[in-house]
Amino acid sequence: MKIINTETWSRKKHYEFFKAFDAPHFNVTASVDVTKLHTHAKRTGQSFFKLFLYGAVKTANAIPELRYRIRGDEVIEHDVVHPSFTVMMDDDVFNFCTATYKDTFPDFMEEVTARMSGAKREVVVGDEPDSLLYITSVPWVTFTSISHPTHDQQHDTVPRIAWGKFTETGGRMTMPLSVQAHHALVDGVHVGRYYELLQAWLDDLSDLEVQTPEEKGLDEAIRLRENGELERAKQLLLMLLRQDEKNPRLHAHCAWCYDSLGEERQAVPHYERAIRLGLAGEELRETYIGLGSTYRALGRYEDAEALFAKAIEQFPDIGALKVFQAMTHYNLGRHTEATGTLLELLASPEPDDSIKRYRRAIAFYARNLDETYD
């Protein structure tokens, strides 16, 4: 902690002006794009709240003005500020939970998880130090503004940060984020800087990429599968699934192993589970292709048609999905639709990389359109 010399401080006049206000706080609410973080949370099975909490507090610590506090007649700057956030308990009652900020993500997660566990045992409401950030989430509302209660407003200089419910538009996930601060210490430029740095963190997330043993095992299984060691890859994935049966990525890669080994029926439940568990991004797209193609190869044409229709709605620009859908239309006797789709793809001025990736499989099925495989 250090004391700011207000006599030589560049914002001395602003500080004295706003400090005299009866209500000196201001609040900014804007949306942040959390698409990548939301996908990361789903992929890794981690709490979105804890992940975003880490980013919100890490970013706040990077803005000196959000670490300034008025203490008596002095302005002090904390070296680090810590999150004090709300935890929902039974009977719609919340508790306050304070954690010590840790700069590294694994240490932060360990600290927050332990503190939250303790907070759920006993409600504690009372005075807290000013080296905090007051944080809350309102996941039921996509709010456009929010206000916070303050005590002794002229001297309450702890910033308030709140976020709300997701909104999905055009495949992107956004979320309202509010920052409330004391205008004697913080200006709009500082809050704007906070949003910029937080969005940069949300678009990067490199400090979250700490591999768990399961993730290391998955990387090894992928390496084995790409090297053609399919049986070893499958056995490793099955072992990992016994430890983490709700991991959608493990199910997807296990399904691909079964499929490549010609064990289509065993692949199906893993494909289906991967989708139900919230697989996202490119792996979801490839799983749709794998499951739809397997349905078709097993003679489950109606299931394949329904799946491809759903997949194309989510990934309308992926030509491979349309090719496999056209094969399914052929098997269902809908020859005009099948031919029309393929002619449209053939007439497209731009080559489709997804079709290139599945060239060998498409060529094989082209010679065996009426065959089914058990």
XYZ file of C-alpha atoms in Angstrom:
374
model
C 0.000 0.000 0.000
C 1.162 3.544 -0.680
C -0.209 6.983 0.088
C -1.014 9.276 -2.853
C 0.314 12.818 -2.450
C -2.895 14.688 -3.237
C -1.084 18.058 -3.286
C 0.911 17.078 -6.390
C -1.722 14.726 -7.817
C -2.758 15.590 -11.370
C -6.424 15.014 -10.534
C -6.368 17.010 -7.265
C -9.115 19.419 -8.360
C -11.335 16.605 -9.664
C -10.792 14.708 -6.420
C -11.784 17.670 -4.249
C -14.766 18.505 -6.470
C -16.358 15.054 -6.608
C -15.447 14.134 -3.024
C -17.856 16.835 -1.832
C -20.842 15.314 -3.676
C -23.587 13.655 -1.645
C -23.715 10.849 -4.224
C -20.327 10.761 -5.992
C -20.609 7.331 -7.606
C -21.144 6.698 -11.311
C -22.068 3.457 -13.040
C -21.335 2.194 -16.561
C -23.048 -0.853 -18.070
C -21.972 -2.368 -21.386
C -21.902 -5.788 -23.040
C -18.801 -7.952 -23.292
C -18.313 -10.831 -25.723
C -17.867 -14.028 -23.697
C -18.140 -16.518 -26.585
C -14.658 -17.952 -26.154
C -14.904 -18.136 -22.357
C -18.349 -19.758 -22.528
C -16.997 -22.380 -24.951
C -13.952 -22.942 -22.734
C -16.169 -23.462 -19.681
C -18.329 -25.989 -21.550
C -15.324 -27.799 -22.999
C -13.479 -28.116 -19.705
C -16.499 -28.548 -17.431
C -15.460 -25.571 -15.295
C -17.646 -22.969 -13.609
C -18.218 -19.970 -15.874
C -18.714 -17.801 -12.782
C -15.282 -18.680 -11.359
C -13.590 -18.250 -14.734
C -15.114 -14.821 -15.318
C -14.471 -13.827 -11.704
C -10.774 -14.485 -12.260
C -10.706 -12.334 -15.395
C -12.725 -9.533 -13.786
C -10.472 -9.312 -10.711
C -7.223 -9.790 -12.655
C -8.202 -6.908 -14.954
C -9.238 -4.649 -12.068
C -5.832 -5.142 -10.460
C -4.230 -3.918 -13.692
C -6.016 -0.531 -13.357
C -4.393 1.538 -10.550
C -7.445 3.781 -10.185
C -9.584 0.767 -9.231
C -7.150 0.140 -6.385
C -7.399 3.707 -4.995
C -9.375 4.244 -1.784
C -10.217 7.275 0.353
C -9.217 6.543 3.925
C -9.940 9.437 6.252
C -8.169 12.488 4.842
C -5.832 10.410 2.690
C -5.955 8.623 -0.650
C -4.173 5.287 -0.629
C -3.340 2.817 -3.400
C -3.526 -0.874 -2.545
C -0.899 -3.144 -4.062
C -3.629 -5.685 -4.766
C -7.402 -5.844 -4.277
C -9.427 -8.969 -3.583
C -12.892 -10.168 -4.605
C -15.823 -10.110 -2.205
C -18.704 -11.765 -4.024
C -22.120 -13.237 -3.400
C -22.851 -16.950 -3.079
C -26.420 -18.238 -3.334
C -27.600 -20.459 -0.485
C -30.869 -22.201 0.320
C -34.211 -20.352 0.480
C -32.975 -17.736 -2.033
C -30.648 -16.217 0.583
C -27.166 -15.135 -0.460
C -23.989 -14.914 1.561
C -20.917 -12.733 1.185
C -17.714 -14.577 0.341
C -14.277 -12.957 0.392
C -11.238 -14.587 -1.209
C -7.598 -13.636 -1.453
C -6.665 -12.789 -5.032
C -4.057 -15.115 -6.546
C -2.398 -14.077 -9.790
C -2.072 -17.569 -11.251
C -5.291 -19.226 -12.376
C -4.917 -22.631 -10.641
C -4.103 -20.943 -7.313
C -7.051 -18.559 -7.717
C -9.460 -21.408 -8.474
C -8.259 -23.383 -5.464
C -8.680 -20.350 -3.174
C -12.137 -19.391 -4.477
C -13.451 -22.961 -4.388
C -12.357 -23.363 -0.761
C -13.843 -20.013 0.271
C -17.161 -20.712 -1.460
C -17.420 -24.072 0.272
C -16.963 -22.370 3.631
C -19.410 -19.569 2.809
C -22.227 -22.042 2.219
C -22.085 -23.217 5.838
C -22.821 -19.938 7.632
C -24.199 -16.524 6.627
C -21.795 -13.731 7.550
C -22.755 -10.069 7.014
C -20.600 -7.284 8.407
C -17.875 -4.696 7.903
C -15.077 -5.516 5.503
C -11.736 -3.883 4.667
C -11.493 -1.434 1.773
C -8.968 -3.604 -0.090
C -11.847 -5.346 -1.874
C -13.918 -5.322 -5.025
C -17.612 -5.920 -4.390
C -18.814 -8.377 -7.018
C -22.183 -9.913 -7.794
C -23.864 -11.766 -10.642
C -27.500 -11.574 -11.676
C -27.722 -14.541 -14.071
C -31.507 -14.281 -14.373
C -31.581 -10.861 -16.088
C -29.938 -9.372 -19.179
C -29.916 -5.961 -17.524
C -29.042 -2.670 -19.195
C -28.365 -0.824 -15.945
C -27.984 -1.668 -12.281
C -27.403 0.255 -9.048
C -25.782 -0.830 -5.804
C -26.427 0.161 -2.200
C -23.673 2.228 -0.606
C -23.010 3.284 2.977
C -21.529 6.704 3.806
C -21.371 7.461 0.103
C -18.729 10.187 0.238
C -16.190 7.765 1.722
C -17.303 4.391 0.304
C -14.753 4.026 -2.475
C -14.878 0.262 -3.095
C -15.805 -0.364 -6.772
C -18.809 -2.578 -7.553
C -18.749 -5.013 -10.485
C -21.802 -6.980 -11.633
C -22.714 -9.147 -14.600
C -25.964 -10.638 -15.860
C -27.554 -13.172 -18.172
C -26.075 -14.295 -21.503
C -27.588 -13.324 -24.838
C -26.796 -15.337 -27.980
C -26.922 -13.494 -31.312
C -25.459 -14.743 -34.570
C -23.483 -17.444 -32.831
C -21.857 -14.976 -30.387
C -22.450 -14.904 -26.628
C -22.624 -11.487 -24.969
C -23.236 -10.535 -21.362
C -23.997 -7.248 -19.600
C -21.241 -6.019 -17.305
C -21.571 -3.119 -14.883
C -18.815 -1.137 -13.159
C -19.652 1.348 -10.396
C -16.921 3.591 -8.987
C -16.329 6.733 -6.918
C -15.844 9.691 -9.270
C -13.305 11.370 -6.986
C -10.895 8.518 -7.781
C -12.063 7.047 -11.095
C -13.055 8.637 -14.412
C -14.786 7.250 -17.479
C -11.430 6.761 -19.190
C -10.374 4.339 -16.460
C -13.598 2.348 -16.684
C -13.227 2.338 -20.469
C -9.717 0.966 -20.056
C -11.106 -1.736 -17.791
C -13.558 -2.873 -20.489
C -10.837 -2.847 -23.143
C -8.417 -4.930 -21.074
C -11.115 -7.352 -19.953
C -12.295 -7.916 -23.536
C -8.689 -8.498 -24.612
C -8.402 -11.130 -21.866
C -11.694 -12.721 -22.946
C -10.420 -12.933 -26.525
C -7.122 -14.517 -25.440
C -7.554 -16.786 -22.365
C -3.995 -18.076 -22.681
C -3.536 -17.958 -18.892
C -6.393 -20.453 -18.487
C -4.748 -23.125 -20.619
C -3.407 -25.155 -17.706
C -3.775 -28.791 -18.642
C -5.424 -31.215 -16.263
C -4.287 -34.871 -16.296
C -7.420 -35.668 -18.344
C -6.499 -33.018 -20.928
C -2.956 -34.371 -21.168
C -4.425 -37.845 -21.644
C -6.714 -36.563 -24.375
C -3.778 -34.960 -26.189
C -1.961 -38.308 -26.079
C -5.059 -40.134 -27.377
C -5.358 -37.664 -30.262
C -1.688 -38.197 -31.094
C -2.179 -41.988 -31.121
C -5.276 -41.740 -33.307
C -3.546 -39.444 -35.794
C -0.648 -41.926 -35.952
C -3.061 -44.726 -36.795
C -2.814 -46.437 -33.387
C -6.588 -46.552 -33.122
C -7.016 -49.390 -30.628
C -4.524 -47.857 -28.177
C -6.189 -44.469 -28.550
C -9.615 -45.999 -27.928
C -8.496 -47.843 -24.794
C -6.885 -44.690 -23.410
C -10.066 -42.686 -24.059
C -12.223 -45.343 -22.388
C -9.947 -45.193 -19.348
C -10.216 -41.389 -19.248
C -14.003 -41.615 -19.534
C -14.148 -43.797 -16.423
C -12.579 -40.850 -14.586
C -14.551 -38.087 -16.310
C -17.676 -39.531 -17.905
C -19.296 -36.130 -18.524
C -16.507 -34.755 -20.695
C -17.984 -34.164 -24.187
C -14.594 -34.042 -25.914
C -13.599 -37.471 -24.583
C -16.845 -38.950 -25.919
C -16.370 -37.317 -29.332
C -12.816 -38.582 -29.787
C -13.809 -42.031 -28.517
C -16.585 -42.128 -31.113
C -14.146 -41.224 -33.883
C -11.887 -44.088 -32.811
C -14.748 -46.586 -32.890
C -15.844 -45.251 -36.270
C -12.362 -45.519 -37.762
C -12.117 -49.102 -36.477
C -15.348 -50.008 -38.290
C -17.272 -50.344 -34.993
C -20.090 -48.010 -35.976
C -22.709 -49.200 -33.481
C -20.329 -48.655 -30.552
C -19.541 -45.172 -31.869
C -23.157 -43.961 -31.842
C -23.753 -43.581 -28.059
C -20.487 -41.669 -27.676
C -21.377 -39.312 -30.529
C -24.831 -38.748 -29.025
C -23.470 -38.165 -25.520
C -20.876 -35.685 -26.773
C -23.631 -33.570 -28.343
C -25.917 -33.791 -25.286
C -23.078 -32.752 -22.970
C -22.548 -29.487 -24.840
C -19.722 -30.062 -27.313
C -19.015 -26.839 -29.202
C -17.171 -25.310 -32.144
C -15.327 -27.346 -34.761
C -15.550 -30.545 -32.730
C -19.354 -30.255 -32.633
C -19.427 -29.753 -36.389
C -17.217 -32.803 -36.987
C -19.310 -34.843 -34.553
C -22.469 -33.980 -36.476
C -20.814 -35.241 -39.653
C -19.541 -38.391 -37.939
C -22.838 -39.274 -36.261
C -24.984 -38.434 -39.293
C -22.776 -40.481 -41.569
C -22.842 -43.374 -39.096
C -26.632 -43.232 -38.818
C -26.810 -43.430 -42.613
C -24.295 -46.271 -42.802
C -26.394 -48.228 -40.296
C -29.563 -47.643 -42.321
C -31.016 -45.157 -39.837
C -31.931 -42.742 -42.603
C -34.630 -40.756 -40.750
C -32.279 -40.169 -37.813
C -29.544 -39.065 -40.216
C -31.895 -36.673 -42.015
C -33.068 -35.055 -38.751
C -29.501 -34.680 -37.494
C -28.175 -33.165 -40.716
C -31.065 -30.677 -40.820
C -30.187 -29.559 -37.279
C -26.470 -29.408 -38.068
C -26.909 -27.358 -41.253
C -29.065 -24.877 -39.342
C -26.120 -24.316 -36.976
C -23.362 -24.567 -39.615
C -24.972 -23.382 -42.882
C -21.674 -22.843 -44.707
C -20.225 -26.336 -44.243
C -20.510 -28.122 -47.588
C -19.620 -31.582 -46.231
C -22.804 -31.598 -44.148
C -24.830 -30.927 -47.300
C -23.056 -33.703 -49.211
C -23.848 -36.275 -46.518
C -27.386 -34.947 -46.295
C -27.733 -35.412 -50.054
C -26.647 -39.062 -49.681
C -29.331 -39.489 -47.025
C -31.942 -37.913 -49.305
C -30.948 -40.439 -51.968
C -31.460 -43.310 -49.510
C -34.871 -41.893 -48.584
C -35.882 -41.801 -52.252
C -35.722 -38.002 -52.427
C -33.573 -38.055 -55.560
C -34.497 -34.596 -56.850
C -33.439 -32.927 -53.587
C -30.216 -34.942 -53.492
C -29.282 -34.059 -57.073
C -30.209 -30.393 -56.612
C -28.004 -30.030 -53.530
C -25.043 -31.660 -55.232
C -25.417 -29.522 -58.370
C -25.519 -26.359 -56.268
C -22.326 -27.407 -54.512
C -20.723 -28.276 -57.838
C -21.643 -24.877 -59.275
C -20.249 -22.969 -56.290
C -17.440 -20.617 -57.393
C -15.474 -21.193 -54.185
C -13.976 -24.601 -53.283
C -15.219 -25.994 -49.968
C -12.437 -27.107 -47.636
C -14.765 -29.327 -45.615
C -15.614 -31.363 -48.717
C -11.909 -31.745 -49.458
C -11.320 -33.115 -45.951
C -13.937 -35.820 -46.492
C -12.992 -36.554 -50.114
C -11.983 -40.194 -49.457
C -15.107 -41.007 -47.452
C -17.349 -39.304 -50.014
C -15.671 -41.230 -52.854
C -16.157 -44.524 -50.975
C -19.850 -43.909 -50.290
C -20.373 -42.732 -53.875
C -19.597 -46.307 -54.963
C -21.665 -47.896 -52.188
C -24.682 -45.658 -51.693
C -27.118 -48.526 -51.097
C -24.916 -50.486 -48.680
C -25.412 -50.574 -44.929
C -22.824 -51.731 -42.408
C -23.313 -53.593 -39.166
